[in-house]
Coordinates of N, CA, C and O and ligand atoms in Angstrom, one line a residue:
X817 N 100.7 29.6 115.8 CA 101.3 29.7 114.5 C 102.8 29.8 114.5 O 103.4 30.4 115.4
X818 N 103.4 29.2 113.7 CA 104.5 29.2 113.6 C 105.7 30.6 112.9 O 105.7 31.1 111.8
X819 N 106.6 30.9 113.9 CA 106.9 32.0 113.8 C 107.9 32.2 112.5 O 108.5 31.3 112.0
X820 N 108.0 33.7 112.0 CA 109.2 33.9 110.7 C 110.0 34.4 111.4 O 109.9 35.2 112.4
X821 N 111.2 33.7 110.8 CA 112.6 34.1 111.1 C 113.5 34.6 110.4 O 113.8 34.2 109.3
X822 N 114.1 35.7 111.1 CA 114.4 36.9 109.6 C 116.4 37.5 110.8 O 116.6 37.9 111.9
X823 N 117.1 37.1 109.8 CA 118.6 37.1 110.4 C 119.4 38.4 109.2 O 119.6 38.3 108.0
X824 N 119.6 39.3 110.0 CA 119.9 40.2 109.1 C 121.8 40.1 108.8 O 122.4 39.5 109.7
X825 N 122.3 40.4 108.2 CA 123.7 40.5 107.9 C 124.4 40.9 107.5 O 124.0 40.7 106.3
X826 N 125.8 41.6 107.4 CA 126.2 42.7 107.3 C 127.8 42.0 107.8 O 127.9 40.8 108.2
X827 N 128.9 42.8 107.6 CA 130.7 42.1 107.8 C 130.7 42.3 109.1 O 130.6 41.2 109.7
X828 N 130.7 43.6 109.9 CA 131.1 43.5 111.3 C 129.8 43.2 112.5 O 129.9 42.7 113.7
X829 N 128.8 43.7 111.7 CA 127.8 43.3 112.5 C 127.6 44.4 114.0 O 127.0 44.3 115.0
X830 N 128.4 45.3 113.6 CA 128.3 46.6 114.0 C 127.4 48.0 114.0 O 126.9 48.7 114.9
X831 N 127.5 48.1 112.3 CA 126.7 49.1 111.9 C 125.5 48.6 111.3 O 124.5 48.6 112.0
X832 N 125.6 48.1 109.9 CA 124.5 48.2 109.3 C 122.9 47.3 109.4 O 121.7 47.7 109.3
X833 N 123.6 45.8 109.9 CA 122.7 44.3 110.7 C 121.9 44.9 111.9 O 120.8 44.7 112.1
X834 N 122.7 45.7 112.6 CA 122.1 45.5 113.6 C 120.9 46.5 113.7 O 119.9 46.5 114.4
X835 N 121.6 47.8 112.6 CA 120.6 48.8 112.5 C 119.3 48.1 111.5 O 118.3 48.8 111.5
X836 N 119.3 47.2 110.8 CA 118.5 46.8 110.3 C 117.2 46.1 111.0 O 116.0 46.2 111.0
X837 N 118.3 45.2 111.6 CA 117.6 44.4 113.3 C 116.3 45.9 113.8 O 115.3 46.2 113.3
X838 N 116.9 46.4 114.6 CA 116.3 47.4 115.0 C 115.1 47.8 114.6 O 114.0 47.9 115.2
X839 N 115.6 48.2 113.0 CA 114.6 48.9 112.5 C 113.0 48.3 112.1 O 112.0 49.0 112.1
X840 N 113.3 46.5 111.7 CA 112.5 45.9 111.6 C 111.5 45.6 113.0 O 110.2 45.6 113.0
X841 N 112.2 45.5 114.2 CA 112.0 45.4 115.4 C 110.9 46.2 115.4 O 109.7 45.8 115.5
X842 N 111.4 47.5 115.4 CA 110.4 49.0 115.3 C 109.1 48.7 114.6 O 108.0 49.0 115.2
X843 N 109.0 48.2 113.1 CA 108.3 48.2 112.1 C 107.3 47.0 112.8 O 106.1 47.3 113.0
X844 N 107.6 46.2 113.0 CA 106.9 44.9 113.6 C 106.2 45.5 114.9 O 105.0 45.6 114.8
X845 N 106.7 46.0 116.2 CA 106.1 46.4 117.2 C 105.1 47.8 116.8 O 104.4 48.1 117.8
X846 N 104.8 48.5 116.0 CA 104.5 49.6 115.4 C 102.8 48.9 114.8 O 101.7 49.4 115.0
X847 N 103.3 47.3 113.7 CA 102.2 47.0 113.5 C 101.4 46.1 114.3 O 100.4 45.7 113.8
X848 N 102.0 45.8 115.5 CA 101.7 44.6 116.4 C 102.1 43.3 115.6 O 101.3 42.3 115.3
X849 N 102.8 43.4 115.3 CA 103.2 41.9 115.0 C 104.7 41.0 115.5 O 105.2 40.0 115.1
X850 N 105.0 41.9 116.4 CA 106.0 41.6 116.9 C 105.8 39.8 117.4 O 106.9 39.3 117.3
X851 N 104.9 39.0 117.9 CA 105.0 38.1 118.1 C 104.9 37.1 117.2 O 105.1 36.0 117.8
X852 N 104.7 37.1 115.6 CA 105.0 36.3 114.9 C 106.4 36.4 114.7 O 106.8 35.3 114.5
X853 N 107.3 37.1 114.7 CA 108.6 37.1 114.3 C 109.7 36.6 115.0 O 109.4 36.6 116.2
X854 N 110.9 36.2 115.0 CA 112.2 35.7 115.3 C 113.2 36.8 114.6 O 113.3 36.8 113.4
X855 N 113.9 37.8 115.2 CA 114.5 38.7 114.8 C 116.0 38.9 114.8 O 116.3 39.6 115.8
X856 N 117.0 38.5 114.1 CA 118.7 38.5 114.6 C 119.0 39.5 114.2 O 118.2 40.3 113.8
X857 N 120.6 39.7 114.0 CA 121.5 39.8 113.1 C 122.9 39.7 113.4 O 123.4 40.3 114.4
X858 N 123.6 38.9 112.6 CA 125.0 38.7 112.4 C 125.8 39.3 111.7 O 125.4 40.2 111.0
X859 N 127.7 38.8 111.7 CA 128.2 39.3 110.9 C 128.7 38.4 110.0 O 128.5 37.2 110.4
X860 N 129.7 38.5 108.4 CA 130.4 37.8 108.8 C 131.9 37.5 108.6 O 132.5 36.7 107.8
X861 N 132.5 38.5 109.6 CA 133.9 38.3 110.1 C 133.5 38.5 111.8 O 132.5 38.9 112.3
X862 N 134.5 38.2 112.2 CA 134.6 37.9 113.6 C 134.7 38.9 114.6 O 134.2 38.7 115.7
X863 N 135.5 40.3 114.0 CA 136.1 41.3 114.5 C 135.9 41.4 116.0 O 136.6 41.3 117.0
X864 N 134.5 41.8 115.8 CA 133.5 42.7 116.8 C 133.0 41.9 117.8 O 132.2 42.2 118.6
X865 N 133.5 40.7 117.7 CA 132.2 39.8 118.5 C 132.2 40.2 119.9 O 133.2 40.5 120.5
X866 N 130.7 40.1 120.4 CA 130.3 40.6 121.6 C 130.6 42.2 121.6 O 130.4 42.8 122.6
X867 N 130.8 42.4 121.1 CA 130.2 44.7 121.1 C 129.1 45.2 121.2 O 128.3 44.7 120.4
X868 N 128.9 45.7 121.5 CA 128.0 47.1 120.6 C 127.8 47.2 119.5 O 128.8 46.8 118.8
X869 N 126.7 47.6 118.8 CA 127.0 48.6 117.9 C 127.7 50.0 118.2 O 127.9 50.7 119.2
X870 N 128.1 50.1 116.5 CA 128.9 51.3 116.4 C 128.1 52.8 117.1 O 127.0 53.1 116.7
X871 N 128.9 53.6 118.1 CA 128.1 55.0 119.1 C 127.6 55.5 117.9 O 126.4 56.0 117.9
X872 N 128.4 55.5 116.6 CA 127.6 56.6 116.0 C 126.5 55.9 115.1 O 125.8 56.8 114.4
X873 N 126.2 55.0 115.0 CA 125.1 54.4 114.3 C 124.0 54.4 115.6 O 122.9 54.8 115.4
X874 N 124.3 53.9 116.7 CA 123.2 54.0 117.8 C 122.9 55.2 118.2 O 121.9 55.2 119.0
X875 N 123.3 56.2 117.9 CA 123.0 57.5 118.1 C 122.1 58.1 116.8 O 120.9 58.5 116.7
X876 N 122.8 58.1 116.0 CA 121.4 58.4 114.5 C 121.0 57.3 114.9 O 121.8 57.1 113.9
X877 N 120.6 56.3 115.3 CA 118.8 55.5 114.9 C 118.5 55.8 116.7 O 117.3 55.6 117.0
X878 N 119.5 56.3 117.7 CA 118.4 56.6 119.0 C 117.4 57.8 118.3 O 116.1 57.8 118.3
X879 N 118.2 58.9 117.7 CA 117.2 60.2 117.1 C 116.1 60.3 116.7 O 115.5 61.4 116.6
X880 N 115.7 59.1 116.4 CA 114.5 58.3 114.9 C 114.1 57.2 116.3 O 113.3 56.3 116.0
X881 N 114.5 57.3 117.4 CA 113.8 56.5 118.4 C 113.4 55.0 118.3 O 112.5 54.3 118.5
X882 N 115.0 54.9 117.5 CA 114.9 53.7 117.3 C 116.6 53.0 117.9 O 117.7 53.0 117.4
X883 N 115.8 52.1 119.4 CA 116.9 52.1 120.1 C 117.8 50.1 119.7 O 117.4 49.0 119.8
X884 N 118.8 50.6 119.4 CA 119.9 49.3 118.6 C 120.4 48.7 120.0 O 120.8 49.6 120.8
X885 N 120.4 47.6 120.4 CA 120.0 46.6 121.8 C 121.3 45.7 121.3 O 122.0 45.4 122.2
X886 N 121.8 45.0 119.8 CA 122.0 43.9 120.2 C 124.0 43.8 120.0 O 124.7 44.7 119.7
X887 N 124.3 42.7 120.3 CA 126.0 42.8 120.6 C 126.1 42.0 119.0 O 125.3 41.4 118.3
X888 N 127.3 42.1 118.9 CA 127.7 41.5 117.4 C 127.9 39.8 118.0 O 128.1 39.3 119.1
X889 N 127.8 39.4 116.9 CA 128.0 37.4 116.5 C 128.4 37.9 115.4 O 128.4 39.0 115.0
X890 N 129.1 36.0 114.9 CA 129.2 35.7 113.7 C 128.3 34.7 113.1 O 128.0 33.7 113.7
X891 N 127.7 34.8 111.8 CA 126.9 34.0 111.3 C 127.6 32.8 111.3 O 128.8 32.9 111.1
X892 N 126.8 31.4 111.7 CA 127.3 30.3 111.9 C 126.5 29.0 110.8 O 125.2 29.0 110.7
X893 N 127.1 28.0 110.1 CA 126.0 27.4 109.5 C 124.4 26.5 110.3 O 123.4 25.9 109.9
X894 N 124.7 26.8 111.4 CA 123.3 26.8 112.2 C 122.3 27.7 111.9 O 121.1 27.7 112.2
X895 N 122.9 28.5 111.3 CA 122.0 29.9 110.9 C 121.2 29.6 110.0 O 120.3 30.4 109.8
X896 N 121.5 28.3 109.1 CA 120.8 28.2 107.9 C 119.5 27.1 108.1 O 118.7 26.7 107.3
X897 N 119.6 26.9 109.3 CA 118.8 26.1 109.9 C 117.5 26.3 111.1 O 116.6 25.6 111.5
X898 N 117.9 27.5 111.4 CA 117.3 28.2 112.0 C 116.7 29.5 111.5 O 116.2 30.1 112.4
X899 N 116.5 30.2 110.3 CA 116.0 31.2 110.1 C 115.6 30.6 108.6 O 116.3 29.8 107.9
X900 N 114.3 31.3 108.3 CA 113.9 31.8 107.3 C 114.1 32.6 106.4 O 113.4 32.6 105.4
X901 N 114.8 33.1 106.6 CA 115.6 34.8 105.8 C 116.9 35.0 106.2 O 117.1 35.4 107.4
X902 N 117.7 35.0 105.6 CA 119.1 35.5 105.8 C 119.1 36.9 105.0 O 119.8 36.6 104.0
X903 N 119.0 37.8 105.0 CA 118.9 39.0 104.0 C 120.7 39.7 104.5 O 121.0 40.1 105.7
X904 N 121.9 39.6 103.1 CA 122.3 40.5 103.2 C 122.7 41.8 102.9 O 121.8 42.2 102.2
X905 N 123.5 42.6 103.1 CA 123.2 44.1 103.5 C 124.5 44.8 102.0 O 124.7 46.0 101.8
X906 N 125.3 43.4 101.1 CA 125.8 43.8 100.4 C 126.3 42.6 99.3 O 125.9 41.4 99.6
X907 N 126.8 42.8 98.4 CA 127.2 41.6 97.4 C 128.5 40.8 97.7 O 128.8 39.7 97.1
X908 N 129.3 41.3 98.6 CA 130.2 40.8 99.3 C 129.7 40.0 100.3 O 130.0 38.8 100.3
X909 N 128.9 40.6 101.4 CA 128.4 39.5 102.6 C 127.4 38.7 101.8 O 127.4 37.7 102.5
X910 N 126.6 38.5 100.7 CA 125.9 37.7 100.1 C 126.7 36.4 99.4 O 126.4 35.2 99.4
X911 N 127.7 36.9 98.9 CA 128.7 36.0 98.4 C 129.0 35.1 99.5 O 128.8 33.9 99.6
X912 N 129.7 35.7 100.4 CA 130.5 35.1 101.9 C 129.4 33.9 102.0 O 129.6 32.8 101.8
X913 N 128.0 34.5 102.3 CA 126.9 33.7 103.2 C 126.2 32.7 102.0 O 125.7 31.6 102.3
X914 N 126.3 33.3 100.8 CA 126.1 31.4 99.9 C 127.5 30.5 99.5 O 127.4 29.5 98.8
X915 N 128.8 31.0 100.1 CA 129.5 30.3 100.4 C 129.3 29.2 101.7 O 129.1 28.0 101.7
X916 N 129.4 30.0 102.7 CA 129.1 29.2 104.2 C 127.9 28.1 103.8 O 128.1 27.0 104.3
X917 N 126.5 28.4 102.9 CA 125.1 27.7 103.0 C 125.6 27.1 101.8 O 124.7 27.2 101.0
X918 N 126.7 26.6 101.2 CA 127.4 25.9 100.4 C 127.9 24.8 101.1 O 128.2 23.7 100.7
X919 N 128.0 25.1 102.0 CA 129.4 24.2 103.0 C 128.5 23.4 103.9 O 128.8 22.3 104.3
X920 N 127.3 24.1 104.2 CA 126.5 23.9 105.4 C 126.3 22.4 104.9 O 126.3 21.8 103.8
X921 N 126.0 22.1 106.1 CA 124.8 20.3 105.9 C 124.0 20.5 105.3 O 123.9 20.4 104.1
X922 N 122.6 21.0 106.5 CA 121.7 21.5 105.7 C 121.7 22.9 104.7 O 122.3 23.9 105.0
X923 N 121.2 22.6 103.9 CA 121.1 23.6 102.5 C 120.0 24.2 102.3 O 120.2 25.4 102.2
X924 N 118.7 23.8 102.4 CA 117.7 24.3 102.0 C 116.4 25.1 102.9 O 115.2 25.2 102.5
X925 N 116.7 25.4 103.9 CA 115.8 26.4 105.1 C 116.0 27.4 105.1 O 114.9 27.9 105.5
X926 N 116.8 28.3 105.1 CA 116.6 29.7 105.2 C 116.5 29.9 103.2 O 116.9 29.2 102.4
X927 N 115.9 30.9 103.1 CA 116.4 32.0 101.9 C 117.3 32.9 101.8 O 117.0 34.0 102.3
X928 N 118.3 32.9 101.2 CA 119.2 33.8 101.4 C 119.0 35.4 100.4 O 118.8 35.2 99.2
X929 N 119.0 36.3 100.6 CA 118.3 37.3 99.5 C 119.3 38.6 100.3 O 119.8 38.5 101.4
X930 N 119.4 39.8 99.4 CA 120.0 41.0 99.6 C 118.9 42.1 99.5 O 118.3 42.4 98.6
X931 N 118.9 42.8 101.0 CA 118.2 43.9 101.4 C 118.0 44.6 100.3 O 116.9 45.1 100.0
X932 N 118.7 44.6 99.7 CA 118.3 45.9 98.5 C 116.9 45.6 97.2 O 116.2 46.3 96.6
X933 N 116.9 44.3 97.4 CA 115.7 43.6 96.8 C 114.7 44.4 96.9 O 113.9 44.8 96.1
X934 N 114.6 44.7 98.2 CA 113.1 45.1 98.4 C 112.8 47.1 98.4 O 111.9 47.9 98.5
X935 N 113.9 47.2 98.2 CA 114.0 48.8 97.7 C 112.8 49.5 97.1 O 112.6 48.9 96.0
X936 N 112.0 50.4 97.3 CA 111.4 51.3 96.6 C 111.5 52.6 96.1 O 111.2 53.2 95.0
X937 N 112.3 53.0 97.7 CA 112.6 54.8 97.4 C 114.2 55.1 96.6 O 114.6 55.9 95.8
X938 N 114.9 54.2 97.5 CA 116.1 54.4 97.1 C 117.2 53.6 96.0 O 117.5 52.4 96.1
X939 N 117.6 54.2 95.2 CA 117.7 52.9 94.2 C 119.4 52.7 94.5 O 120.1 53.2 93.6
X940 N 120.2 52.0 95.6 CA 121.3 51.3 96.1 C 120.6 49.7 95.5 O 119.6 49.1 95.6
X941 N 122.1 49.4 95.0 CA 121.7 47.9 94.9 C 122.5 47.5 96.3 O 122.2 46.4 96.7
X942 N 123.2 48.1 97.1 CA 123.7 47.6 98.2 C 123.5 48.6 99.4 O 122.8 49.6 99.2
X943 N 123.8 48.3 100.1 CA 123.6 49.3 101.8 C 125.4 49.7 101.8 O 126.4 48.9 102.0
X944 N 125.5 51.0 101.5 CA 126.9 51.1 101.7 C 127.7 51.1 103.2 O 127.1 51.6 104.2
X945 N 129.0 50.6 103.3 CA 129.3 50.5 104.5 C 129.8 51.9 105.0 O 130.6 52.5 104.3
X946 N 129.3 52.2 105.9 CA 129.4 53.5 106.8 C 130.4 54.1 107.6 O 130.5 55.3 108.0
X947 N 131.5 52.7 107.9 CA 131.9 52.5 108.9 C 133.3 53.5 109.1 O 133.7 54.0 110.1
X948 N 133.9 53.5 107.9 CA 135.2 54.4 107.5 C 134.9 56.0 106.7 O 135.5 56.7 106.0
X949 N 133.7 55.9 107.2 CA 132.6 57.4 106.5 C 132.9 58.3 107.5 O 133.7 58.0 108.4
X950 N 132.0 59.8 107.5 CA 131.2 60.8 108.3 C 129.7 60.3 108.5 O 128.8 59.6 107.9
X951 N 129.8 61.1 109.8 CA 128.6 61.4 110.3 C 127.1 60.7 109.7 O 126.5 59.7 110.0
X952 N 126.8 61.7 108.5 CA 125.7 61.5 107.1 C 126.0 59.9 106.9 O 125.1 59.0 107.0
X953 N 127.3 59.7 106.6 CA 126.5 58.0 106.1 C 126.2 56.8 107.0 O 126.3 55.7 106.5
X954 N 125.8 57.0 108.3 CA 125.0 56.3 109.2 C 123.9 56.6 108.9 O 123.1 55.7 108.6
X955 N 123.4 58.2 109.0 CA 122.1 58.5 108.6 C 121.2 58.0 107.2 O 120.0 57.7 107.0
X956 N 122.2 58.2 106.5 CA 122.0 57.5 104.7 C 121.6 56.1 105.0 O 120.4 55.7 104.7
X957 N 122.3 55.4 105.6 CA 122.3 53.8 105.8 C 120.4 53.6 106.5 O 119.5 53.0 106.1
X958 N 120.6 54.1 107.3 CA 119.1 54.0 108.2 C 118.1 54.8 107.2 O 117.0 54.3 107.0
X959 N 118.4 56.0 106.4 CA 117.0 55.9 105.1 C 116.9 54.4 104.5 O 116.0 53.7 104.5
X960 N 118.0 54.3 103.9 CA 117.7 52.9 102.8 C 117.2 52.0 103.7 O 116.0 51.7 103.6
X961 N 117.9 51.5 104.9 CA 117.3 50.3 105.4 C 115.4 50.9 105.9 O 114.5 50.0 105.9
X962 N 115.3 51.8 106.1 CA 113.8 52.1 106.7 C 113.1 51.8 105.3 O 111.9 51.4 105.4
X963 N 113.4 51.9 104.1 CA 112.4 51.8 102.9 C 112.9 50.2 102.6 O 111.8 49.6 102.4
X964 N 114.2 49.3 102.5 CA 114.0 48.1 102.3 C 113.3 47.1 103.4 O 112.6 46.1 103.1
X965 N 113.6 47.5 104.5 CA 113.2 46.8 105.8 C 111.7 46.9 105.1 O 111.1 45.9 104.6
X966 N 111.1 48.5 105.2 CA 109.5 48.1 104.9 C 109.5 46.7 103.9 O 109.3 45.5 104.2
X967 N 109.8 47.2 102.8 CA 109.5 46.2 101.7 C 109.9 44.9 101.9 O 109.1 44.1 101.5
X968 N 110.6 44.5 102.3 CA 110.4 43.3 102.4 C 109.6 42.5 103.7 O 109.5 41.3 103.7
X969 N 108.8 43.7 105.2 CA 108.0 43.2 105.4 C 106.8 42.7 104.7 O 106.1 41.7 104.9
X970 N 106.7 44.0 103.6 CA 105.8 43.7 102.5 C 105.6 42.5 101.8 O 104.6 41.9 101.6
X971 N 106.4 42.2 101.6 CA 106.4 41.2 100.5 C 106.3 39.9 101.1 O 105.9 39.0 100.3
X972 N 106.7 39.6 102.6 CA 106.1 37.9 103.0 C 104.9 38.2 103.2 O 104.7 37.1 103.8
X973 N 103.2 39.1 103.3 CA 102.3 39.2 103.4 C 101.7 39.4 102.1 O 100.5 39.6 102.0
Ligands
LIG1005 P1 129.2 46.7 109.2 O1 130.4 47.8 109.2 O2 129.6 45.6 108.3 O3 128.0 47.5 108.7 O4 129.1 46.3 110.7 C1 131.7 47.5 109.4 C2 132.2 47.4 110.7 C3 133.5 47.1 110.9 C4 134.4 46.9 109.9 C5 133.9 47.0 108.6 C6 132.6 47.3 108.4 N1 135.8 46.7 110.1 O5 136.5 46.6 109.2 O6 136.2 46.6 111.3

């Protein structure tokens, strides 16, 4: 069967993408379904490319045993061609990324949609960025994403 591909995105691709990555990662191996899926995440500005995530975001989601593995990219219009889901993490990176799948050749293969869509517990229309914060709002960031991540596994079944 043909696998879903789900590209998460966020500006540096530091904090919030990658913790999202993760967490879906978790959610999927948790229900065994890790093998239907194709899992990314990008940014999109350039800053960070090839990093880490941010210590203090991999530290709150190691806590919750949920270990953040991937280095930052930039989203590229190949991306629109390769994934099924572009979900991103704010109304600013949403804008950016239906500009870029504006531009792109192909136009019509991924879905582009904002994490906050799938919200049940927490009512953010965006994932706030964490990054010029304390401590708490990495932790904030990884509630919202654990209740949107669910939901929108939800909702392609
Ligand atoms: P992210 O957070 O978009 O969640 O990865 C940020 C990381 C870095 C910067 C801004 C936001 N920055 O300005 O360098």
């Amino acid at each position: 069967m043909k696998k879903i591909s789900v590209l998460f995105v966020c500006l540096g691709n530091i904090c919030r993408s990658p913790a999202a990555e993760a967490i879906f990662i978790n959610l999927l191996e948790r229900k065994g379904l890790t093998d239907g899926f194709i899992v990314d995440s990008a940014g999109t500005g350039s800053w960070h490319i090839g990093k880490k995530a941010d210590s203090r975001m991999r530290i709150a989601a190691k806590r919750r045993d949920i270990n953040i593995l991937s280095r930052a990219r930039q989203i590229s219009s190949k991306d629109f061609d390769k994934f099924n889901y572009i979900l991103a993490m704010d109304d600013s990176n949403f804008r950016n990324i239906q500009d870029l799948k504006n531009r792109a050749v192909s136009k019509d293969f991924a879905s582009v949609k904002k994490i906050q869509e799938f919200r049940s517990v927490f009512n953010e229309q965006e994932v706030p960025d964490p990054y010029f914060g304390g401590d708490e709002g990495f932790d904030y960031v990884l509630d919202i994403l654990e209740d949107s991540v669910n939901g929108f596994l939800e909702s392609i079944f």
